[in-house]
Tab-separated table of C-alpha atoms in Angstrom:
chain	number	residue	atom	x	y	z
W	17	MET	CA	109.935	117.253	-21.633
W	18	LYS	CA	113.256	118.765	-19.712
W	19	ILE	CA	116.099	117.381	-17.654
W	20	VAL	CA	116.251	117.957	-14.103
W	21	SER	CA	119.177	117.210	-11.545
W	22	SER	CA	117.991	114.957	-8.524
W	23	ALA	CA	119.207	117.906	-6.474
W	24	ARG	CA	116.579	120.158	-7.897
W	25	ALA	CA	113.696	118.013	-8.032
W	26	SER	CA	112.281	119.206	-4.773
W	27	LYS	CA	108.532	119.876	-5.955
W	28	ALA	CA	106.714	116.886	-5.918
W	29	ALA	CA	105.266	115.651	-9.336
W	30	ASP	CA	101.662	114.537	-9.902
W	31	LEU	CA	102.883	111.137	-10.766
W	32	THR	CA	106.605	109.639	-10.275
W	33	GLY	CA	107.426	106.455	-12.239
W	34	ILE	CA	110.225	104.485	-10.553
W	35	GLY	CA	112.100	101.340	-12.127
W	36	CYS	CA	112.348	98.351	-10.017
W	37	PHE	CA	113.827	94.945	-10.832
W	38	GLU	CA	112.404	91.620	-10.179
W	39	ASP	CA	115.063	90.578	-7.008
W	40	ALA	CA	113.652	91.869	-4.099
W	41	LYS	CA	116.957	92.834	-2.806
W	42	VAL	CA	117.360	95.512	-5.594
W	43	LEU	CA	113.898	96.505	-5.943
W	44	LEU	CA	114.791	100.088	-5.063
W	45	GLU	CA	118.365	99.945	-5.470
W	46	GLY	CA	118.299	102.514	-8.304
W	47	ALA	CA	116.188	105.022	-6.230
W	48	ALA	CA	118.400	106.471	-3.992
W	49	SER	CA	117.448	109.975	-5.373
W	50	LEU	CA	114.073	110.069	-4.203
W	51	PRO	CA	113.381	112.013	-1.031
W	52	ALA	CA	113.170	110.046	2.239
W	53	PRO	CA	109.518	110.021	3.002
W	54	VAL	CA	108.867	108.821	-0.818
W	55	ARG	CA	111.126	105.780	-0.313
W	56	GLU	CA	109.911	105.066	3.075
W	57	THR	CA	106.040	104.827	1.644
W	58	VAL	CA	107.544	102.628	-1.160
W	59	ARG	CA	109.190	100.481	1.058
W	60	ARG	CA	106.128	99.559	3.203
W	61	THR	CA	104.427	98.828	0.053
W	62	LEU	CA	107.379	96.476	-0.954
W	63	ASP	CA	107.151	94.731	2.359
W	64	LYS	CA	103.588	93.857	1.856
W	65	LYS	CA	104.788	91.921	-0.933
W	66	LYS	CA	101.973	93.432	-3.510
W	67	PHE	CA	104.621	93.930	-6.192
W	68	SER	CA	107.574	91.772	-7.396
W	69	GLY	CA	109.287	94.000	-10.108
W	70	LYS	CA	108.349	91.393	-12.973
W	71	ALA	CA	108.674	92.904	-16.449
W	72	GLY	CA	105.525	94.783	-17.344
W	73	GLU	CA	104.306	94.685	-13.935
W	74	SER	CA	103.293	98.035	-12.271
W	75	PHE	CA	101.754	99.067	-8.813
W	76	PHE	CA	100.458	102.570	-8.114
W	77	ILE	CA	100.813	104.178	-4.672
W	78	PRO	CA	98.413	106.774	-4.532
W	79	LEU	CA	98.801	110.563	-3.236
W	80	THR	CA	99.737	111.044	0.367
W	81	PRO	CA	100.875	114.067	2.393
W	82	LYS	CA	104.257	112.545	2.840
W	83	THR	CA	105.259	112.045	-0.805
W	84	GLY	CA	102.988	114.917	-2.029
W	85	GLY	CA	102.637	112.892	-5.304
W	86	SER	CA	101.716	109.685	-6.405
W	87	ILE	CA	104.026	106.675	-7.278
W	88	LEU	CA	104.028	104.297	-10.035
W	89	LEU	CA	106.428	101.414	-9.435
W	90	LEU	CA	107.416	100.045	-12.958
W	91	GLY	CA	108.520	96.233	-13.101
W	92	LEU	CA	111.735	95.577	-15.298
W	93	GLY	CA	111.992	92.065	-14.670
W	94	LYS	CA	115.646	90.111	-13.985
W	95	LYS	CA	118.697	92.520	-14.377
W	96	GLU	CA	120.385	90.263	-16.802
W	97	LYS	CA	117.563	90.551	-19.155
W	98	PHE	CA	117.196	94.268	-19.217
W	99	THR	CA	117.169	96.163	-22.440
W	100	LEU	CA	116.532	99.895	-23.427
W	101	GLU	CA	112.991	98.582	-25.015
W	102	LYS	CA	111.905	97.882	-21.328
W	103	VAL	CA	112.651	101.485	-20.548
W	104	ARG	CA	110.534	102.732	-23.664
W	105	ARG	CA	107.698	100.421	-22.278
W	106	ALA	CA	108.115	101.814	-19.019
W	107	ALA	CA	107.490	105.313	-20.298
W	108	SER	CA	104.650	104.236	-22.201
W	109	LYS	CA	103.126	102.684	-19.089
W	110	LEU	CA	103.773	105.676	-16.995
W	111	LEU	CA	102.302	107.872	-19.720
W	112	SER	CA	99.169	105.878	-20.014
W	113	GLN	CA	98.577	105.836	-16.334
W	114	ALA	CA	99.382	109.559	-16.073
W	115	LYS	CA	96.478	110.173	-18.578
W	116	LEU	CA	94.302	107.843	-16.999
W	117	PHE	CA	94.025	109.716	-13.606
W	118	ARG	CA	94.509	113.128	-15.473
W	119	HIS	CA	97.909	113.949	-14.247
W	120	GLU	CA	99.311	117.265	-15.526
W	121	SER	CA	103.091	116.491	-14.726
W	122	VAL	CA	105.018	113.346	-14.602
W	123	ARG	CA	108.580	112.637	-13.251
W	124	PHE	CA	110.748	109.684	-14.836
W	125	ASP	CA	113.573	108.765	-12.320
W	126	VAL	CA	116.035	108.021	-14.590
W	127	ASP	CA	118.671	106.679	-12.259
W	128	SER	CA	116.167	103.906	-11.154
W	129	PHE	CA	116.205	102.528	-14.635
W	130	ALA	CA	119.711	102.924	-15.783
W	131	ARG	CA	121.355	99.444	-14.919
W	132	GLY	CA	123.855	98.413	-17.737
W	133	PHE	CA	123.194	101.596	-19.768
W	134	SER	CA	124.500	105.287	-19.119
W	135	ASP	CA	121.763	107.811	-17.868
W	136	ALA	CA	122.134	109.471	-21.281
W	137	GLU	CA	121.075	106.191	-22.999
W	138	THR	CA	118.210	105.426	-20.376
W	139	ALA	CA	116.957	109.062	-20.790
W	140	ALA	CA	116.859	108.813	-24.634
W	141	ALA	CA	114.802	105.308	-24.385
W	142	ALA	CA	112.525	107.017	-22.076
W	143	VAL	CA	111.907	110.014	-24.457
W	144	GLU	CA	111.212	107.575	-27.353
W	145	GLY	CA	108.694	105.794	-25.245
W	146	PHE	CA	106.821	108.980	-24.070
W	147	ARG	CA	106.665	110.432	-27.751
W	148	LEU	CA	105.635	107.346	-29.417
W	149	ALA	CA	103.109	106.225	-26.891
W	150	ASP	CA	101.647	109.677	-26.909
W	151	TYR	CA	101.097	109.608	-30.896
W	152	HIS	CA	97.584	109.372	-32.444
W	153	PHE	CA	96.008	110.105	-35.920
W	154	GLY	CA	92.925	111.989	-35.670
W	155	LYS	CA	93.084	114.303	-38.787
W	156	TYR	CA	89.957	113.274	-40.276
W	157	LYS	CA	87.657	113.414	-37.183
W	158	SER	CA	85.058	116.102	-37.728
W	159	ARG	CA	84.817	115.770	-33.993
W	160	PRO	CA	87.533	114.690	-32.129
W	161	SER	CA	87.284	113.095	-28.940
W	162	PRO	CA	88.814	115.272	-26.044
W	163	ALA	CA	92.066	113.356	-25.027
W	164	ALA	CA	93.580	113.430	-21.780
W	165	SER	CA	97.168	115.170	-22.007
W	166	VAL	CA	100.259	115.532	-19.808
W	167	ALA	CA	101.655	118.893	-19.846
W	168	GLU	CA	105.199	118.301	-18.625
W	169	VAL	CA	107.472	115.214	-18.222
W	170	GLU	CA	110.733	115.615	-16.012
W	171	LEU	CA	113.490	113.231	-16.613
W	172	VAL	CA	115.239	113.149	-13.048
W	173	SER	CA	118.812	112.085	-13.115
W	174	PRO	CA	121.928	112.841	-10.765
W	175	GLY	CA	123.556	114.802	-13.462
W	176	ARG	CA	122.840	117.232	-16.199
W	177	GLY	CA	125.665	116.819	-18.448
W	178	LYS	CA	126.016	117.699	-22.081
W	179	ALA	CA	125.912	113.902	-23.066
W	180	LEU	CA	122.586	113.595	-21.341
W	181	ALA	CA	121.351	116.831	-23.066
W	182	ARG	CA	122.544	115.773	-26.310
W	183	ALA	CA	121.079	112.205	-25.953
W	184	VAL	CA	117.442	113.688	-25.110
W	185	ALA	CA	117.654	116.104	-27.982
W	186	GLU	CA	118.573	113.278	-30.424
W	187	ALA	CA	115.776	110.985	-29.085
W	188	GLU	CA	113.438	113.770	-29.915
W	189	ILE	CA	114.530	113.980	-33.344
W	190	VAL	CA	114.372	110.356	-33.920
W	191	SER	CA	110.650	110.526	-32.594
W	192	GLU	CA	109.959	113.161	-34.738
W	193	GLY	CA	111.050	111.181	-37.734
W	194	VAL	CA	108.968	108.237	-36.757
W	195	ILE	CA	105.839	110.434	-36.248
W	196	PHE	CA	106.354	111.869	-39.886
W	197	THR	CA	106.449	108.340	-41.164
W	198	ARG	CA	103.265	107.440	-39.384
W	199	ASN	CA	101.528	110.396	-40.698
W	200	LEU	CA	102.418	109.483	-44.299
W	201	MET	CA	101.277	105.883	-43.749
W	202	ASN	CA	98.230	106.511	-41.987
W	203	GLU	CA	96.928	109.096	-44.715
W	204	PRO	CA	94.064	107.471	-46.851
W	205	ALA	CA	95.120	106.166	-50.460
W	206	ASN	CA	92.945	108.614	-52.052
W	207	VAL	CA	94.925	111.473	-50.226
W	208	MET	CA	98.482	109.711	-50.291
W	209	THR	CA	98.774	108.974	-54.194
W	210	PRO	CA	102.385	108.377	-55.711
W	211	ALA	CA	102.378	112.022	-56.467
W	212	ARG	CA	101.417	113.298	-53.141
W	213	LEU	CA	104.303	111.018	-51.621
W	214	ALA	CA	106.882	112.497	-53.757
W	215	ARG	CA	105.492	116.014	-52.932
W	216	ALA	CA	105.642	115.160	-49.260
W	217	ALA	CA	109.349	113.948	-49.522
W	218	LYS	CA	110.459	117.045	-51.637
W	219	GLU	CA	108.828	119.446	-48.875
W	220	MET	CA	110.562	117.645	-46.205
W	221	ALA	CA	113.842	117.512	-48.044
W	222	ALA	CA	113.537	121.367	-48.725
W	223	LYS	CA	112.911	122.140	-45.109
W	224	ASN	CA	115.791	119.645	-43.956
W	225	GLY	CA	118.484	120.387	-46.102
W	226	LEU	CA	118.490	117.342	-48.060
W	227	LEU	CA	118.883	116.898	-51.922
W	228	CYS	CA	115.663	115.565	-53.708
W	229	LYS	CA	115.167	114.467	-57.161
W	230	ILE	CA	111.847	113.100	-58.540
W	231	LEU	CA	111.540	111.047	-61.503
W	232	GLY	CA	108.180	111.491	-63.267
W	233	PRO	CA	106.567	108.831	-65.712
W	234	ALA	CA	108.555	110.322	-68.573
W	235	GLU	CA	111.814	109.881	-67.046
W	236	ILE	CA	110.837	106.273	-65.521
W	237	ARG	CA	109.686	105.258	-69.087
W	238	ARG	CA	113.125	106.820	-70.682
W	239	LEU	CA	114.963	104.780	-68.087
W	240	LYS	CA	113.160	101.548	-68.761
W	241	MET	CA	111.935	100.639	-65.557
W	242	GLY	CA	109.830	98.130	-66.736
W	243	GLY	CA	108.769	96.766	-63.138
W	244	VAL	CA	107.578	100.278	-61.959
W	245	LEU	CA	105.880	100.895	-65.204
W	246	GLY	CA	104.327	97.532	-65.225
W	247	VAL	CA	102.659	97.667	-61.709
W	248	ALA	CA	101.539	101.160	-62.324
W	249	GLN	CA	99.870	100.738	-65.870
W	250	GLY	CA	96.520	99.714	-64.298
W	251	SER	CA	96.029	102.981	-62.215
W	252	VAL	CA	94.981	106.683	-63.238
W	253	ASN	CA	97.778	107.933	-60.730
W	254	PRO	CA	100.908	107.792	-62.369
W	255	PRO	CA	104.480	106.482	-60.690
W	256	GLN	CA	107.013	108.311	-59.111
W	257	PHE	CA	110.493	107.600	-58.288
W	258	ILE	CA	111.829	109.476	-55.373
W	259	ILE	CA	115.544	110.409	-54.634
W	260	LEU	CA	116.911	111.690	-51.339
W	261	GLU	CA	120.466	112.353	-50.573
W	262	ASN	CA	122.315	113.783	-47.769
W	263	ARG	CA	125.130	116.436	-48.093
W	264	ALA	CA	127.508	114.619	-46.061
W	265	HIS	CA	130.921	113.303	-47.357
W	266	ARG	CA	129.271	112.927	-50.948
W	267	SER	CA	132.893	111.726	-52.269
W	268	ALA	CA	132.570	108.606	-50.001
W	269	ARG	CA	130.671	105.708	-51.192
W	270	PRO	CA	127.131	105.871	-49.913
W	271	VAL	CA	124.885	103.634	-48.070
W	272	VAL	CA	121.812	103.170	-50.098
W	273	LEU	CA	118.339	102.677	-48.873
W	274	ALA	CA	115.476	101.653	-50.975
W	275	GLY	CA	111.903	101.504	-49.616
W	276	LYS	CA	108.510	99.776	-51.581
W	277	GLY	CA	106.105	102.584	-52.137
W	278	ILE	CA	102.954	100.971	-53.120
W	279	THR	CA	100.373	103.607	-52.187
W	280	PHE	CA	97.407	101.334	-52.360
W	281	ASP	CA	97.564	97.643	-53.485
W	282	SER	CA	94.384	96.190	-54.506
W	283	GLY	CA	96.364	93.088	-55.887
W	284	GLY	CA	95.808	94.112	-59.523
W	285	ILE	CA	94.346	91.418	-61.736
W	286	SER	CA	94.966	88.984	-59.025
W	287	ILE	CA	92.792	90.872	-56.707
W	288	LYS	CA	93.085	90.477	-52.934
W	289	PRO	CA	90.224	89.497	-50.878
W	290	SER	CA	88.266	92.235	-49.669
W	291	GLY	CA	88.579	91.607	-46.097
W	292	ASP	CA	91.381	93.886	-44.544
W	293	MET	CA	91.978	95.375	-48.025
W	294	ASP	CA	91.477	98.745	-46.566
W	295	LYS	CA	94.959	98.384	-44.813
W	296	MET	CA	96.425	98.228	-48.004
W	297	LYS	CA	97.280	102.017	-47.807
W	298	PHE	CA	100.019	100.839	-45.590
W	299	ASP	CA	101.832	99.244	-48.470
W	300	MET	CA	104.067	102.151	-48.653
W	301	GLY	CA	105.518	101.662	-45.341
W	302	GLY	CA	108.957	100.874	-46.756
W	303	ALA	CA	109.258	104.110	-48.731
W	304	ALA	CA	107.748	105.991	-45.684
W	305	ALA	CA	110.321	104.424	-43.601
W	306	VAL	CA	113.336	105.616	-45.862
W	307	ILE	CA	111.890	108.863	-46.115
W	308	GLY	CA	111.524	109.509	-42.474
W	309	ALA	CA	115.220	107.907	-41.684
W	310	MET	CA	116.547	110.588	-44.437
W	311	LYS	CA	114.736	113.179	-42.327
W	312	VAL	CA	116.329	111.859	-39.160
W	313	ILE	CA	119.816	111.421	-40.927
W	314	ALA	CA	119.697	115.063	-41.868
W	315	ASN	CA	118.739	116.411	-38.588
W	316	LEU	CA	120.965	114.305	-36.574
W	317	LYS	CA	123.698	115.542	-39.029
W	318	LEU	CA	125.095	112.039	-39.503
W	319	PRO	CA	128.494	112.259	-41.173
W	320	VAL	CA	127.737	109.259	-43.457
W	321	HIS	CA	127.058	109.748	-47.051
W	322	VAL	CA	123.265	108.343	-47.564
W	323	ILE	CA	120.894	108.003	-50.401
W	324	GLY	CA	117.244	106.940	-50.098
W	325	LEU	CA	115.377	105.632	-52.943
W	326	ALA	CA	111.546	105.352	-53.120
W	327	PRO	CA	109.731	103.892	-56.060
W	328	ALA	CA	106.223	104.859	-55.510
W	329	ALA	CA	103.081	103.495	-57.693
W	330	GLU	CA	99.640	102.350	-57.189
W	331	ASN	CA	98.543	98.798	-57.977
W	332	MET	CA	94.726	98.844	-59.363
W	333	PRO	CA	93.171	96.510	-61.736
W	334	GLY	CA	92.216	98.880	-64.208
W	335	SER	CA	91.487	97.948	-68.134
W	336	THR	CA	95.280	98.746	-68.692
W	337	ALA	CA	96.621	96.567	-65.815
W	338	GLN	CA	98.942	94.031	-66.181
W	339	ARG	CA	98.051	90.578	-66.477
W	340	PRO	CA	99.286	87.146	-65.083
W	341	GLY	CA	101.717	85.911	-67.698
W	342	ASP	CA	102.839	89.131	-68.856
W	343	ILE	CA	106.680	89.786	-69.513
W	344	LEU	CA	108.478	92.645	-67.972
W	345	THR	CA	112.042	94.182	-68.743
W	346	CYS	CA	113.597	95.664	-65.771
W	347	LEU	CA	115.959	98.511	-65.729
W	348	ASN	CA	119.095	96.025	-65.478
W	349	GLY	CA	117.908	94.306	-68.717
W	350	LYS	CA	116.472	91.205	-66.668
W	351	THR	CA	113.186	89.818	-68.044
W	352	VAL	CA	110.250	88.954	-65.517
W	353	GLU	CA	107.304	86.638	-66.037
W	354	VAL	CA	104.445	87.811	-63.971
W	355	LEU	CA	102.604	85.105	-62.293
W	356	ASN	CA	100.714	86.875	-59.969
W	357	THR	CA	100.096	90.676	-60.027
W	358	ASP	CA	99.920	90.828	-56.291
W	359	ALA	CA	103.490	90.204	-56.137
W	360	GLU	CA	104.252	93.699	-57.184
W	361	GLY	CA	106.214	95.143	-54.476
W	362	ARG	CA	109.403	93.060	-55.694
W	363	LEU	CA	108.892	94.609	-59.204
W	364	ILE	CA	109.235	98.223	-58.312
W	365	LEU	CA	112.187	97.263	-55.822
W	366	ALA	CA	113.721	95.656	-58.642
W	367	ASP	CA	114.153	98.740	-60.564
W	368	ALA	CA	115.192	100.763	-57.594
W	369	LEU	CA	117.909	98.142	-56.471
W	370	SER	CA	119.083	98.311	-60.289
W	371	TYR	CA	118.908	102.166	-60.102
W	372	ALA	CA	121.421	101.831	-56.806
W	373	LYS	CA	124.183	100.433	-59.345
W	374	ARG	CA	125.099	104.016	-60.468
W	375	TYR	CA	126.096	104.750	-56.853
W	376	LYS	CA	128.419	102.060	-56.350
W	377	PRO	CA	126.967	101.641	-52.741
W	378	ARG	CA	128.978	100.589	-49.677
W	379	ALA	CA	125.781	98.868	-48.405
W	380	LEU	CA	122.447	98.396	-49.920
W	381	VAL	CA	119.441	97.783	-47.811
W	382	ASP	CA	115.913	97.613	-49.208
W	383	ILE	CA	112.899	97.618	-46.929
W	384	ALA	CA	109.202	96.532	-47.654
W	385	THR	CA	105.882	95.083	-46.828
W	386	LEU	CA	106.689	92.758	-49.083
W	387	THR	CA	104.856	89.133	-48.350
W	388	GLY	CA	102.134	87.734	-45.782
W	389	SER	CA	104.241	84.626	-45.350
W	390	CYS	CA	106.711	86.765	-43.449
W	391	GLY	CA	104.036	88.417	-41.145
W	392	SER	CA	102.617	84.805	-40.488
W	393	PHE	CA	105.824	83.653	-39.427
W	394	PHE	CA	107.215	86.187	-37.212
W	395	GLY	CA	104.182	87.942	-36.444
W	396	ASP	CA	104.094	91.516	-35.363
W	397	ILE	CA	107.137	90.568	-33.055
W	398	ALA	CA	110.072	90.873	-35.870
W	399	SER	CA	110.874	91.376	-39.124
W	400	GLY	CA	112.576	89.217	-41.611
W	401	VAL	CA	116.273	90.047	-43.016
W	402	MET	CA	118.038	88.439	-45.835
W	403	GLY	CA	121.027	89.298	-47.605
W	404	THR	CA	124.520	88.718	-49.034
W	405	ASP	CA	126.854	90.266	-46.615
W	406	PRO	CA	126.991	88.617	-43.187
W	407	ASP	CA	128.524	91.837	-41.610
W	408	LEU	CA	125.152	93.812	-42.858
W	409	ILE	CA	122.994	91.464	-41.366
W	410	ARG	CA	124.967	91.397	-38.130
W	411	ARG	CA	124.501	95.066	-38.368
W	412	LEU	CA	121.008	95.177	-38.681
W	413	ILE	CA	120.077	92.452	-35.877
W	414	ALA	CA	122.340	94.599	-33.555
W	415	ALA	CA	120.552	97.761	-34.585
W	416	GLY	CA	117.164	96.016	-34.025
W	417	GLU	CA	118.032	94.834	-30.602
W	418	ARG	CA	119.232	98.246	-29.836
W	419	THR	CA	115.869	99.990	-31.178
W	420	GLY	CA	113.577	97.400	-30.246
W	421	GLU	CA	112.744	96.942	-33.803
W	422	ARG	CA	113.994	93.308	-33.780
W	423	CYS	CA	114.741	91.278	-36.947
W	424	TRP	CA	115.643	87.663	-37.601
W	425	GLU	CA	117.588	86.300	-40.676
W	426	LEU	CA	116.017	83.911	-43.066
W	427	PRO	CA	118.186	81.941	-45.380
W	428	LEU	CA	119.029	82.725	-49.250
W	429	TRP	CA	120.253	79.358	-50.117
W	430	ASP	CA	121.014	78.748	-54.190
W	431	GLU	CA	118.424	76.010	-54.031
W	432	TYR	CA	115.431	78.553	-53.588
W	433	PHE	CA	116.504	80.002	-56.795
W	434	GLU	CA	114.791	76.976	-58.378
W	435	LEU	CA	111.289	77.961	-56.991
W	436	ILE	CA	111.214	81.282	-59.139
W	437	ARG	CA	113.143	80.004	-62.134
W	438	ALA	CA	110.836	81.304	-64.963
W	439	THR	CA	109.460	79.198	-68.180
W	440	TYR	CA	109.415	82.041	-70.381
W	441	ALA	CA	111.636	84.764	-69.092
W	442	ASP	CA	114.835	85.045	-66.738
W	443	VAL	CA	112.589	85.054	-63.478
W	444	GLN	CA	109.287	84.657	-62.072
W	445	ASN	CA	107.877	86.992	-59.805
W	446	THR	CA	106.725	84.581	-57.364
W	447	SER	CA	106.782	80.993	-56.542
W	448	ARG	CA	104.153	78.336	-57.232
W	449	LYS	CA	105.241	76.554	-53.959
W	450	ALA	CA	105.967	77.661	-50.275
W	451	SER	CA	108.772	79.941	-49.144
W	452	GLY	CA	106.942	82.955	-50.047
W	453	ALA	CA	109.289	85.457	-48.044
W	454	ILE	CA	112.507	83.631	-49.078
W	455	THR	CA	111.687	83.546	-52.508
W	456	ALA	CA	110.683	86.955	-52.438
W	457	GLY	CA	114.429	87.919	-51.092
W	458	MET	CA	115.562	85.798	-53.840
W	459	PHE	CA	113.958	87.466	-56.564
W	460	LEU	CA	115.353	90.886	-55.349
W	461	LYS	CA	118.666	89.293	-55.192
W	462	GLU	CA	118.669	89.178	-58.852
W	463	PHE	CA	118.748	92.890	-58.898
W	464	ALA	CA	121.011	93.762	-56.224
W	465	ASP	CA	123.919	91.285	-57.620
W	466	HIS	CA	126.066	94.497	-58.399
W	467	THR	CA	126.683	95.258	-54.747
W	468	PRO	CA	128.524	92.628	-52.503
W	469	SER	CA	127.178	94.228	-49.231
W	470	TRP	CA	123.053	93.685	-49.761
W	471	ALA	CA	120.027	93.075	-47.445
W	472	HIS	CA	116.451	92.937	-47.625
W	473	LEU	CA	114.076	93.742	-44.810
W	474	ASP	CA	110.548	92.506	-44.949
W	475	ILE	CA	108.216	94.286	-42.423
W	476	ALA	CA	104.866	93.179	-43.422
W	477	GLY	CA	103.827	91.857	-39.874
W	478	THR	CA	105.407	94.802	-38.037
W	479	ALA	CA	104.396	97.962	-40.200
W	480	TRP	CA	101.137	98.493	-38.840
W	481	ALA	CA	99.145	97.262	-35.645
W	482	ASP	CA	95.577	96.068	-35.741
W	483	ASN	CA	95.583	96.800	-31.892
W	484	PRO	CA	97.275	99.124	-29.756
W	485	ARG	CA	100.920	98.210	-28.972
W	486	PRO	CA	102.934	99.796	-26.012
W	487	LEU	CA	104.750	102.342	-28.427
W	488	SER	CA	102.069	102.575	-31.126
W	489	ALA	CA	98.204	103.304	-31.454
W	490	ILE	CA	96.147	101.181	-34.191
W	491	GLY	CA	97.670	101.999	-37.513
W	492	ALA	CA	101.037	102.838	-38.949
W	493	THR	CA	103.967	101.950	-36.461
W	494	GLY	CA	106.701	103.625	-38.265
W	495	VAL	CA	108.792	100.805	-38.097
W	496	GLY	CA	112.247	100.923	-39.907
W	497	VAL	CA	113.041	104.506	-39.034
W	498	ARG	CA	114.731	104.086	-36.087
W	499	LEU	CA	116.545	100.567	-37.291
W	500	LEU	CA	117.759	102.328	-40.445
W	501	VAL	CA	118.975	105.439	-38.595
W	502	GLU	CA	120.829	102.946	-35.875
W	503	LEU	CA	122.433	101.188	-39.045
W	504	VAL	CA	123.856	104.250	-40.609
W	505	LYS	CA	125.274	105.296	-37.057
W	506	SER	CA	127.229	101.928	-37.217
W	507	TYR	CA	128.985	103.078	-40.211
W	508	LEU	CA	130.484	106.215	-38.321
């Protein structure tokens, strides 16, 4: 991946991607840097009205003696609806076409995409598109399928300033963090146990200058984290509690990020149906996102004090497993009546949110693959967000729009608490009625009441892909990493 100024882009790449908007009058508005023969070839194609520039549309113009390389026109839709996510998806499509035709070099004409955004922002989005679309997890294939690859990507821009180079370098760091998270999530549950997740976090921290502390079963028991202990007691794999901290402005009140780390969720005694249960290895997606975000925050050297908390446990139906009807006492002293052992993620997050009190957070955000109902509501398009601070919710939604990891607010009205008011304890871990995603958020609110600025992200529908997406293969998406990093940037 390299930056090339338009003046130096003399030798033709195997495939050049050009962004085109839907309005016929501006289809080639941003491609002024292209050589005259290339522009003429493209213009003749457009005159035949074979391509309109609608979002997601593409048109391939094969290699000719005049152009010296093939062209891929990439539709961006209407200018007023243009976003950086369309740049990422265009880069993804350009890469897939290059692989299809076995091209070794690709050129991305940054200027043709930079409308409403700077060249630096556009190039950074393109880098994310290329890197994230190029990911695949083939670690356990004994005979990996030979995959087509692209040797070189040129980001062609009129200038090569420091801002552009810095933006591209930062996009590489962010993409690396997402890939790190995807690798954690895609590991099978017999490998990625709570202890292995803790070790991976500790190794990452050592390499990236983060402080790391791991609380083992004895320490968790001493602190009386009844939620973590209750979930973990049916498994032979003991729980862990991961604490990561960057060294920036440690005297300032921190932004605290907490992620659910259920390394496998069988449902416990309230066992899940067998169909798709293999995907429950992804139930540590919140913890993986926090760990990946902390890696990025460290490498970007963001001058914001950030702490990451990741309680990790395995939810299994062993002979010592908790039962429906059991009552737990969490770290903050509140009691929980367990009606359904498959509503376990909120139990370990209850202890994590309670633990965060000692830091007096500036803002507290938890992220979790928490409820199937949230996935049913938003599908794989957006994550649900709830919270007590309108400013924090605004920051998260804005970060989602900027990164393409969109989220939408759900209400946490007081009336919803009546659905989780327990008969024999302070609160019950699930509602007997509907509103599963909201009542899960309401449950967590009971353990974040020490902090005025708290928000909950439910990524149950976005954390993994059953089918390939523009920026991810089947499996873990790494959602949350870019969103959380962008949130932290908003506090600079």
